[in-house]
């Protein structure tokens, strides 16, 4: 690295209600940081049954769900159903349209993160699809007191099998006390760090440490430096992506390029057309179990 990125903004992701009875800490997609091209939303969620995220639509982007504790069962109107557990990843391409549910599986509290990655205009109407990676299959390596799980991209000689339509890096670092990380990031990409556990110093050693639930927006440069100066392990996400550089029009779970396209999407959803045909007669098993008409 010739020019390490500095922290240009830091803020705490505060709890808010989302879905039905669920609590999320939203750091991207709220008033402090509405959009960080290509990232639309970052939620750290905590949910216990019967709360959750029942049947809802998406169009025009991808969702990346990374489980930290517990498990979540997902199902959609294409008949796709499965459960992701602690350490697992689901990379879902909503594309031209999907309706699905995401509900906690089993007792206790399920925790994780969901990142929304925008798609270019050329990819917004692709067919929906999934990439699901079990924890045991996630690329992982350790050296000099640093362990990294590579959700997307590559780091420390390890490479993820995930295919990204929007070039993306998604790394989960754990750093032992007094350890340090130096990770290259393409200079043209936007990037941020999000602290999960412990305290970390980012950008320059003189900076104040940031604790759990803090997002650190990283400025220009070709890499990131981070230090754990505490007596406890530091765990943080480092996420970067290539900016798309296109207009963004968003209405909740629909993300397109123009307001006209949003109007067409709402019309498609209400008429069960152009990708939403199967929504007409579909209801998730979770909704059926709850007795929702």
mmCIF file of C-alpha atoms in Angstrom:
data_model
loop_
_atom_site.group_PDB
_atom_site.id
_atom_site.type_symbol
_atom_site.label_atom_id
_atom_site.label_comp_id
_atom_site.label_asym_id
_atom_site.label_seq_id
_atom_site.Cartn_x
_atom_site.Cartn_y
_atom_site.Cartn_z
ATOM 1 C CA UNK A 1 0.000 0.000 0.000
ATOM 2 C CA UNK A 2 1.198 3.476 -0.893
ATOM 3 C CA UNK A 3 -1.724 5.454 0.504
ATOM 4 C CA UNK A 4 -3.688 3.925 3.408
ATOM 5 C CA UNK A 5 -7.267 5.137 3.650
ATOM 6 C CA UNK A 6 -8.201 7.428 6.526
ATOM 7 C CA UNK A 7 -11.491 7.481 8.413
ATOM 8 C CA UNK A 8 -13.536 10.383 7.070
ATOM 9 C CA UNK A 9 -16.671 9.692 9.093
ATOM 10 C CA UNK A 10 -17.650 7.540 12.066
ATOM 11 C CA UNK A 11 -21.042 6.960 13.589
ATOM 12 C CA UNK A 12 -22.928 4.537 15.807
ATOM 13 C CA UNK A 13 -25.640 2.362 14.244
ATOM 14 C CA UNK A 14 -28.563 2.782 16.627
ATOM 15 C CA UNK A 15 -31.388 0.237 17.068
ATOM 16 C CA UNK A 16 -34.637 0.679 15.146
ATOM 17 C CA UNK A 17 -37.646 -1.531 14.446
ATOM 18 C CA UNK A 18 -37.970 -3.253 11.084
ATOM 19 C CA UNK A 19 -40.062 -6.071 9.648
ATOM 20 C CA UNK A 20 -42.498 -7.485 12.223
ATOM 21 C CA UNK A 21 -41.104 -7.146 15.741
ATOM 22 C CA UNK A 22 -37.459 -7.309 14.624
ATOM 23 C CA UNK A 23 -34.731 -4.897 15.716
ATOM 24 C CA UNK A 24 -31.950 -3.748 13.394
ATOM 25 C CA UNK A 25 -28.993 -1.427 13.702
ATOM 26 C CA UNK A 26 -28.940 0.327 10.323
ATOM 27 C CA UNK A 27 -25.731 2.099 9.371
ATOM 28 C CA UNK A 28 -26.148 2.519 5.596
ATOM 29 C CA UNK A 29 -29.534 3.534 4.253
ATOM 30 C CA UNK A 30 -30.455 6.064 6.945
ATOM 31 C CA UNK A 31 -30.146 9.842 7.099
ATOM 32 C CA UNK A 32 -26.454 9.910 8.096
ATOM 33 C CA UNK A 33 -25.416 7.807 5.102
ATOM 34 C CA UNK A 34 -28.218 7.358 2.593
ATOM 35 C CA UNK A 35 -26.154 5.554 -0.090
ATOM 36 C CA UNK A 36 -22.516 4.512 -0.429
ATOM 37 C CA UNK A 37 -22.269 3.443 -4.055
ATOM 38 C CA UNK A 38 -22.819 0.500 -4.617
ATOM 39 C CA UNK A 39 -24.151 -0.207 -1.092
ATOM 40 C CA UNK A 40 -27.780 0.614 -0.313
ATOM 41 C CA UNK A 41 -28.324 -0.801 3.183
ATOM 42 C CA UNK A 42 -26.343 -2.419 5.979
ATOM 43 C CA UNK A 43 -28.403 -3.852 8.844
ATOM 44 C CA UNK A 44 -27.172 -5.713 11.903
ATOM 45 C CA UNK A 45 -30.291 -7.593 12.934
ATOM 46 C CA UNK A 46 -31.528 -9.353 16.053
ATOM 47 C CA UNK A 47 -34.763 -11.330 15.911
ATOM 48 C CA UNK A 48 -36.610 -13.937 17.963
ATOM 49 C CA UNK A 49 -39.727 -15.877 16.971
ATOM 50 C CA UNK A 50 -42.489 -15.017 16.274
ATOM 51 C CA UNK A 51 -40.910 -11.763 15.036
ATOM 52 C CA UNK A 52 -39.159 -11.699 11.682
ATOM 53 C CA UNK A 53 -39.344 -10.544 8.090
ATOM 54 C CA UNK A 54 -42.464 -12.112 6.551
ATOM 55 C CA UNK A 55 -43.392 -12.118 2.854
ATOM 56 C CA UNK A 56 -41.979 -9.078 1.046
ATOM 57 C CA UNK A 57 -40.716 -8.228 -2.469
ATOM 58 C CA UNK A 58 -37.411 -7.030 -3.937
ATOM 59 C CA UNK A 59 -36.263 -5.840 -7.344
ATOM 60 C CA UNK A 60 -33.073 -4.368 -8.779
ATOM 61 C CA UNK A 61 -30.309 -5.365 -6.335
ATOM 62 C CA UNK A 62 -28.734 -8.170 -4.294
ATOM 63 C CA UNK A 63 -28.996 -9.031 -0.596
ATOM 64 C CA UNK A 64 -26.126 -10.606 1.341
ATOM 65 C CA UNK A 65 -27.159 -12.277 4.609
ATOM 66 C CA UNK A 66 -24.338 -13.314 6.967
ATOM 67 C CA UNK A 67 -25.398 -15.162 10.115
ATOM 68 C CA UNK A 68 -23.588 -14.540 13.410
ATOM 69 C CA UNK A 69 -25.807 -16.487 15.834
ATOM 70 C CA UNK A 70 -28.841 -18.724 15.570
ATOM 71 C CA UNK A 71 -30.486 -19.462 12.230
ATOM 72 C CA UNK A 72 -32.917 -17.997 9.704
ATOM 73 C CA UNK A 73 -35.221 -19.914 7.356
ATOM 74 C CA UNK A 74 -35.902 -18.304 3.994
ATOM 75 C CA UNK A 75 -38.403 -19.285 1.320
ATOM 76 C CA UNK A 76 -39.606 -17.651 -1.880
ATOM 77 C CA UNK A 77 -42.303 -17.884 -4.521
ATOM 78 C CA UNK A 78 -40.023 -19.931 -6.805
ATOM 79 C CA UNK A 79 -40.108 -22.786 -4.284
ATOM 80 C CA UNK A 80 -36.620 -22.138 -2.945
ATOM 81 C CA UNK A 81 -36.414 -22.866 0.806
ATOM 82 C CA UNK A 82 -33.539 -23.372 3.200
ATOM 83 C CA UNK A 83 -32.004 -22.456 6.541
ATOM 84 C CA UNK A 84 -28.756 -20.572 7.062
ATOM 85 C CA UNK A 85 -27.006 -20.990 10.400
ATOM 86 C CA UNK A 86 -24.228 -19.219 12.294
ATOM 87 C CA UNK A 87 -21.314 -18.544 9.944
ATOM 88 C CA UNK A 88 -23.310 -19.255 6.764
ATOM 89 C CA UNK A 89 -23.826 -16.777 3.914
ATOM 90 C CA UNK A 90 -26.665 -16.332 1.455
ATOM 91 C CA UNK A 91 -26.000 -14.088 -1.553
ATOM 92 C CA UNK A 92 -29.362 -13.499 -3.216
ATOM 93 C CA UNK A 93 -29.816 -11.782 -6.565
ATOM 94 C CA UNK A 94 -33.317 -10.302 -6.588
ATOM 95 C CA UNK A 95 -32.928 -9.139 -10.181
ATOM 96 C CA UNK A 96 -36.250 -8.650 -11.976
ATOM 97 C CA UNK A 97 -38.233 -9.675 -8.935
ATOM 98 C CA UNK A 98 -38.568 -11.970 -5.956
ATOM 99 C CA UNK A 99 -41.028 -12.298 -3.078
ATOM 100 C CA UNK A 100 -39.670 -14.106 -0.046
ATOM 101 C CA UNK A 101 -39.735 -14.402 3.734
ATOM 102 C CA UNK A 102 -36.902 -14.517 6.274
ATOM 103 C CA UNK A 103 -37.898 -15.876 9.682
ATOM 104 C CA UNK A 104 -35.911 -17.079 12.712
ATOM 105 C CA UNK A 105 -35.518 -20.853 12.949
ATOM 106 C CA UNK A 106 -35.728 -22.440 16.366
ATOM 107 C CA UNK A 107 -35.653 -20.957 19.872
ATOM 108 C CA UNK A 108 -33.480 -18.119 21.058
ATOM 109 C CA UNK A 109 -32.284 -15.006 19.277
ATOM 110 C CA UNK A 110 -30.919 -15.045 15.741
ATOM 111 C CA UNK A 111 -28.358 -12.382 14.863
ATOM 112 C CA UNK A 112 -26.621 -11.447 11.651
ATOM 113 C CA UNK A 113 -26.027 -8.827 9.017
ATOM 114 C CA UNK A 114 -27.735 -8.017 5.778
ATOM 115 C CA UNK A 115 -26.044 -5.916 3.107
ATOM 116 C CA UNK A 116 -27.876 -4.634 0.019
ATOM 117 C CA UNK A 117 -25.636 -4.348 -3.042
ATOM 118 C CA UNK A 118 -26.950 -2.335 -5.969
ATOM 119 C CA UNK A 119 -26.971 -3.700 -9.505
ATOM 120 C CA UNK A 120 -26.157 -1.762 -12.664
ATOM 121 C CA UNK A 121 -28.949 -0.978 -15.103
ATOM 122 C CA UNK A 122 -27.674 -3.837 -17.282
ATOM 123 C CA UNK A 123 -28.227 -6.338 -14.427
ATOM 124 C CA UNK A 124 -31.323 -5.033 -12.663
ATOM 125 C CA UNK A 125 -33.702 -7.276 -14.612
ATOM 126 C CA UNK A 126 -31.692 -10.513 -14.599
ATOM 127 C CA UNK A 127 -33.322 -13.708 -13.363
ATOM 128 C CA UNK A 128 -33.283 -14.156 -9.570
ATOM 129 C CA UNK A 129 -30.720 -16.524 -8.114
ATOM 130 C CA UNK A 130 -28.948 -17.682 -4.963
ATOM 131 C CA UNK A 131 -25.446 -18.491 -3.841
ATOM 132 C CA UNK A 132 -25.420 -20.197 -0.442
ATOM 133 C CA UNK A 133 -22.142 -20.934 1.298
ATOM 134 C CA UNK A 134 -22.023 -22.972 4.494
ATOM 135 C CA UNK A 135 -19.649 -21.817 7.193
ATOM 136 C CA UNK A 136 -17.296 -24.757 6.654
ATOM 137 C CA UNK A 137 -16.905 -23.818 2.982
ATOM 138 C CA UNK A 138 -16.057 -20.142 3.481
ATOM 139 C CA UNK A 139 -12.438 -19.400 2.599
ATOM 140 C CA UNK A 140 -10.516 -18.720 5.814
ATOM 141 C CA UNK A 141 -6.874 -18.186 6.686
ATOM 142 C CA UNK A 142 -4.746 -16.962 9.619
ATOM 143 C CA UNK A 143 -1.328 -15.343 10.005
ATOM 144 C CA UNK A 144 0.430 -13.200 12.613
ATOM 145 C CA UNK A 145 -2.543 -13.102 14.971
ATOM 146 C CA UNK A 146 -5.053 -12.193 12.263
ATOM 147 C CA UNK A 147 -7.815 -14.461 10.962
ATOM 148 C CA UNK A 148 -9.942 -13.553 7.960
ATOM 149 C CA UNK A 149 -13.094 -15.153 6.578
ATOM 150 C CA UNK A 150 -13.478 -14.179 2.927
ATOM 151 C CA UNK A 151 -17.166 -13.746 2.084
ATOM 152 C CA UNK A 152 -16.387 -12.063 -1.247
ATOM 153 C CA UNK A 153 -13.143 -11.109 -2.963
ATOM 154 C CA UNK A 154 -9.759 -12.202 -1.655
ATOM 155 C CA UNK A 155 -7.423 -11.534 1.278
ATOM 156 C CA UNK A 156 -4.225 -12.997 2.722
ATOM 157 C CA UNK A 157 -4.050 -15.556 -0.079
ATOM 158 C CA UNK A 158 -7.623 -16.828 0.381
ATOM 159 C CA UNK A 159 -10.315 -16.303 -2.262
ATOM 160 C CA UNK A 160 -14.102 -16.571 -2.021
ATOM 161 C CA UNK A 161 -16.061 -18.764 -4.460
ATOM 162 C CA UNK A 162 -18.894 -16.198 -4.551
ATOM 163 C CA UNK A 163 -19.526 -14.576 -7.936
ATOM 164 C CA UNK A 164 -20.394 -10.889 -7.678
ATOM 165 C CA UNK A 165 -22.181 -9.024 -10.475
ATOM 166 C CA UNK A 166 -21.074 -5.779 -8.835
ATOM 167 C CA UNK A 167 -17.361 -6.185 -7.934
ATOM 168 C CA UNK A 168 -17.350 -6.473 -4.141
ATOM 169 C CA UNK A 169 -14.999 -7.275 -1.260
ATOM 170 C CA UNK A 170 -16.530 -8.582 1.994
ATOM 171 C CA UNK A 171 -14.044 -9.633 4.688
ATOM 172 C CA UNK A 172 -14.576 -10.705 8.312
ATOM 173 C CA UNK A 173 -11.390 -10.047 10.320
ATOM 174 C CA UNK A 174 -10.577 -11.183 13.850
ATOM 175 C CA UNK A 175 -7.434 -9.598 15.320
ATOM 176 C CA UNK A 176 -5.786 -10.723 18.543
ATOM 177 C CA UNK A 177 -4.748 -8.137 21.166
ATOM 178 C CA UNK A 178 -1.836 -5.982 19.949
ATOM 179 C CA UNK A 179 -2.309 -7.317 16.422
ATOM 180 C CA UNK A 180 -2.655 -5.316 13.193
ATOM 181 C CA UNK A 181 -4.173 -5.655 9.719
ATOM 182 C CA UNK A 182 -2.989 -4.239 6.396
ATOM 183 C CA UNK A 183 -5.411 -5.008 3.570
ATOM 184 C CA UNK A 184 -5.261 -3.660 0.009
ATOM 185 C CA UNK A 185 -8.484 -2.235 -1.461
ATOM 186 C CA UNK A 186 -8.751 -1.061 -5.096
ATOM 187 C CA UNK A 187 -8.204 2.692 -5.131
ATOM 188 C CA UNK A 188 -11.323 3.385 -7.229
ATOM 189 C CA UNK A 189 -13.673 1.530 -4.840
ATOM 190 C CA UNK A 190 -15.717 2.843 -1.938
ATOM 191 C CA UNK A 191 -15.079 1.082 1.376
ATOM 192 C CA UNK A 192 -16.094 0.974 5.019
ATOM 193 C CA UNK A 193 -15.360 -0.952 8.216
ATOM 194 C CA UNK A 194 -18.002 -2.120 10.683
ATOM 195 C CA UNK A 195 -16.985 -3.209 14.193
ATOM 196 C CA UNK A 196 -18.675 -6.353 15.539
ATOM 197 C CA UNK A 197 -16.713 -6.994 18.746
ATOM 198 C CA UNK A 198 -13.977 -5.282 20.724
ATOM 199 C CA UNK A 199 -12.337 -1.981 19.820
ATOM 200 C CA UNK A 200 -10.206 -1.076 16.827
ATOM 201 C CA UNK A 201 -8.115 1.818 15.596
ATOM 202 C CA UNK A 202 -8.497 2.478 11.881
ATOM 203 C CA UNK A 203 -6.601 4.622 9.374
ATOM 204 C CA UNK A 204 -3.861 5.988 11.647
ATOM 205 C CA UNK A 205 -2.486 4.773 14.973
ATOM 206 C CA UNK A 206 -3.155 8.134 16.612
ATOM 207 C CA UNK A 207 -6.914 7.877 16.014
ATOM 208 C CA UNK A 208 -9.379 7.110 18.801
ATOM 209 C CA UNK A 209 -10.632 3.514 18.907
ATOM 210 C CA UNK A 210 -14.103 2.566 17.654
ATOM 211 C CA UNK A 211 -16.250 0.000 19.431
ATOM 212 C CA UNK A 212 -19.017 -2.396 18.458
ATOM 213 C CA UNK A 213 -21.819 -1.201 16.144
ATOM 214 C CA UNK A 214 -19.727 1.666 14.733
ATOM 215 C CA UNK A 215 -19.385 2.174 10.991
ATOM 216 C CA UNK A 216 -16.227 3.870 9.756
ATOM 217 C CA UNK A 217 -16.411 5.425 6.313
ATOM 218 C CA UNK A 218 -13.008 5.202 4.659
ATOM 219 C CA UNK A 219 -11.600 7.883 2.374
ATOM 220 C CA UNK A 220 -9.453 7.648 -0.727
ATOM 221 C CA UNK A 221 -6.458 5.317 -0.860
ATOM 222 C CA UNK A 222 -5.308 1.889 -1.928
ATOM 223 C CA UNK A 223 -5.695 -0.036 1.324
ATOM 224 C CA UNK A 224 -6.726 -0.124 4.974
ATOM 225 C CA UNK A 225 -4.712 -0.362 8.182
ATOM 226 C CA UNK A 226 -6.259 -1.344 11.507
ATOM 227 C CA UNK A 227 -4.856 -2.026 14.970
ATOM 228 C CA UNK A 228 -6.122 -3.798 18.061
ATOM 229 C CA UNK A 229 -4.570 -1.945 20.968
ATOM 230 C CA UNK A 230 -6.868 -3.479 23.562
ATOM 231 C CA UNK A 231 -6.648 -6.627 25.649
ATOM 232 C CA UNK A 232 -9.618 -8.263 23.910
ATOM 233 C CA UNK A 233 -10.011 -9.672 20.395
ATOM 234 C CA UNK A 234 -11.208 -7.259 17.714
ATOM 235 C CA UNK A 235 -13.688 -8.438 15.105
ATOM 236 C CA UNK A 236 -14.712 -6.216 12.225
ATOM 237 C CA UNK A 237 -16.010 -6.335 8.676
ATOM 238 C CA UNK A 238 -14.155 -4.649 5.833
ATOM 239 C CA UNK A 239 -16.413 -4.116 2.834
ATOM 240 C CA UNK A 240 -15.585 -2.445 -0.459
ATOM 241 C CA UNK A 241 -17.217 -2.184 -3.840
ATOM 242 C CA UNK A 242 -16.786 -0.680 -7.273
ATOM 243 C CA UNK A 243 -19.097 2.336 -7.679
ATOM 244 C CA UNK A 244 -21.763 1.917 -10.351
ATOM 245 C CA UNK A 245 -22.089 5.638 -10.976
ATOM 246 C CA UNK A 246 -25.712 5.557 -12.112
ATOM 247 C CA UNK A 247 -28.806 7.399 -10.815
ATOM 248 C CA UNK A 248 -30.629 5.654 -7.976
ATOM 249 C CA UNK A 249 -34.398 5.692 -7.564
ATOM 250 C CA UNK A 250 -35.652 3.750 -4.549
ATOM 251 C CA UNK A 251 -39.018 2.956 -3.058
ATOM 252 C CA UNK A 252 -38.483 0.625 -0.099
ATOM 253 C CA UNK A 253 -37.488 -2.796 -1.494
ATOM 254 C CA UNK A 254 -37.476 -1.621 -5.121
ATOM 255 C CA UNK A 255 -34.288 -0.017 -6.472
ATOM 256 C CA UNK A 256 -34.131 1.200 -10.071
ATOM 257 C CA UNK A 257 -32.566 4.104 -11.991
ATOM 258 C CA UNK A 258 -35.560 6.388 -12.587
ATOM 259 C CA UNK A 259 -38.874 7.233 -10.955
ATOM 260 C CA UNK A 260 -40.613 5.972 -14.075
ATOM 261 C CA UNK A 261 -39.000 2.570 -13.567
ATOM 262 C CA UNK A 262 -40.151 2.597 -9.940
ATOM 263 C CA UNK A 263 -43.709 3.330 -11.075
ATOM 264 C CA UNK A 264 -43.482 0.427 -13.541
ATOM 265 C CA UNK A 265 -42.149 -1.839 -10.778
ATOM 266 C CA UNK A 266 -45.017 -0.988 -8.439
ATOM 267 C CA UNK A 267 -47.428 -1.638 -11.299
ATOM 268 C CA UNK A 268 -45.755 -4.982 -12.078
ATOM 269 C CA UNK A 269 -45.965 -6.032 -8.442
ATOM 270 C CA UNK A 270 -49.608 -5.030 -8.062
ATOM 271 C CA UNK A 271 -50.569 -6.757 -11.358
ATOM 272 C CA UNK A 272 -48.381 -9.859 -10.735
ATOM 273 C CA UNK A 273 -46.485 -9.231 -13.984
ATOM 274 C CA UNK A 274 -42.939 -9.080 -15.409
ATOM 275 C CA UNK A 275 -41.294 -11.251 -12.779
ATOM 276 C CA UNK A 276 -43.953 -11.190 -10.054
ATOM 277 C CA UNK A 277 -46.395 -13.632 -11.692
ATOM 278 C CA UNK A 278 -45.956 -16.316 -9.041
ATOM 279 C CA UNK A 279 -46.730 -13.907 -6.208
ATOM 280 C CA UNK A 280 -50.445 -14.057 -7.023
ATOM 281 C CA UNK A 281 -51.036 -17.448 -5.414
ATOM 282 C CA UNK A 282 -48.005 -17.764 -3.121
ATOM 283 C CA UNK A 283 -47.778 -17.475 0.634
ATOM 284 C CA UNK A 284 -44.812 -18.584 2.721
ATOM 285 C CA UNK A 285 -45.159 -21.524 5.088
ATOM 286 C CA UNK A 286 -44.287 -19.109 7.880
ATOM 287 C CA UNK A 287 -47.318 -16.951 7.030
ATOM 288 C CA UNK A 288 -49.558 -20.003 6.753
ATOM 289 C CA UNK A 289 -48.383 -21.192 10.186
ATOM 290 C CA UNK A 290 -49.206 -17.790 11.637
ATOM 291 C CA UNK A 291 -52.687 -17.996 10.141
ATOM 292 C CA UNK A 292 -52.236 -14.846 8.054
ATOM 293 C CA UNK A 293 -54.730 -14.509 5.200
#
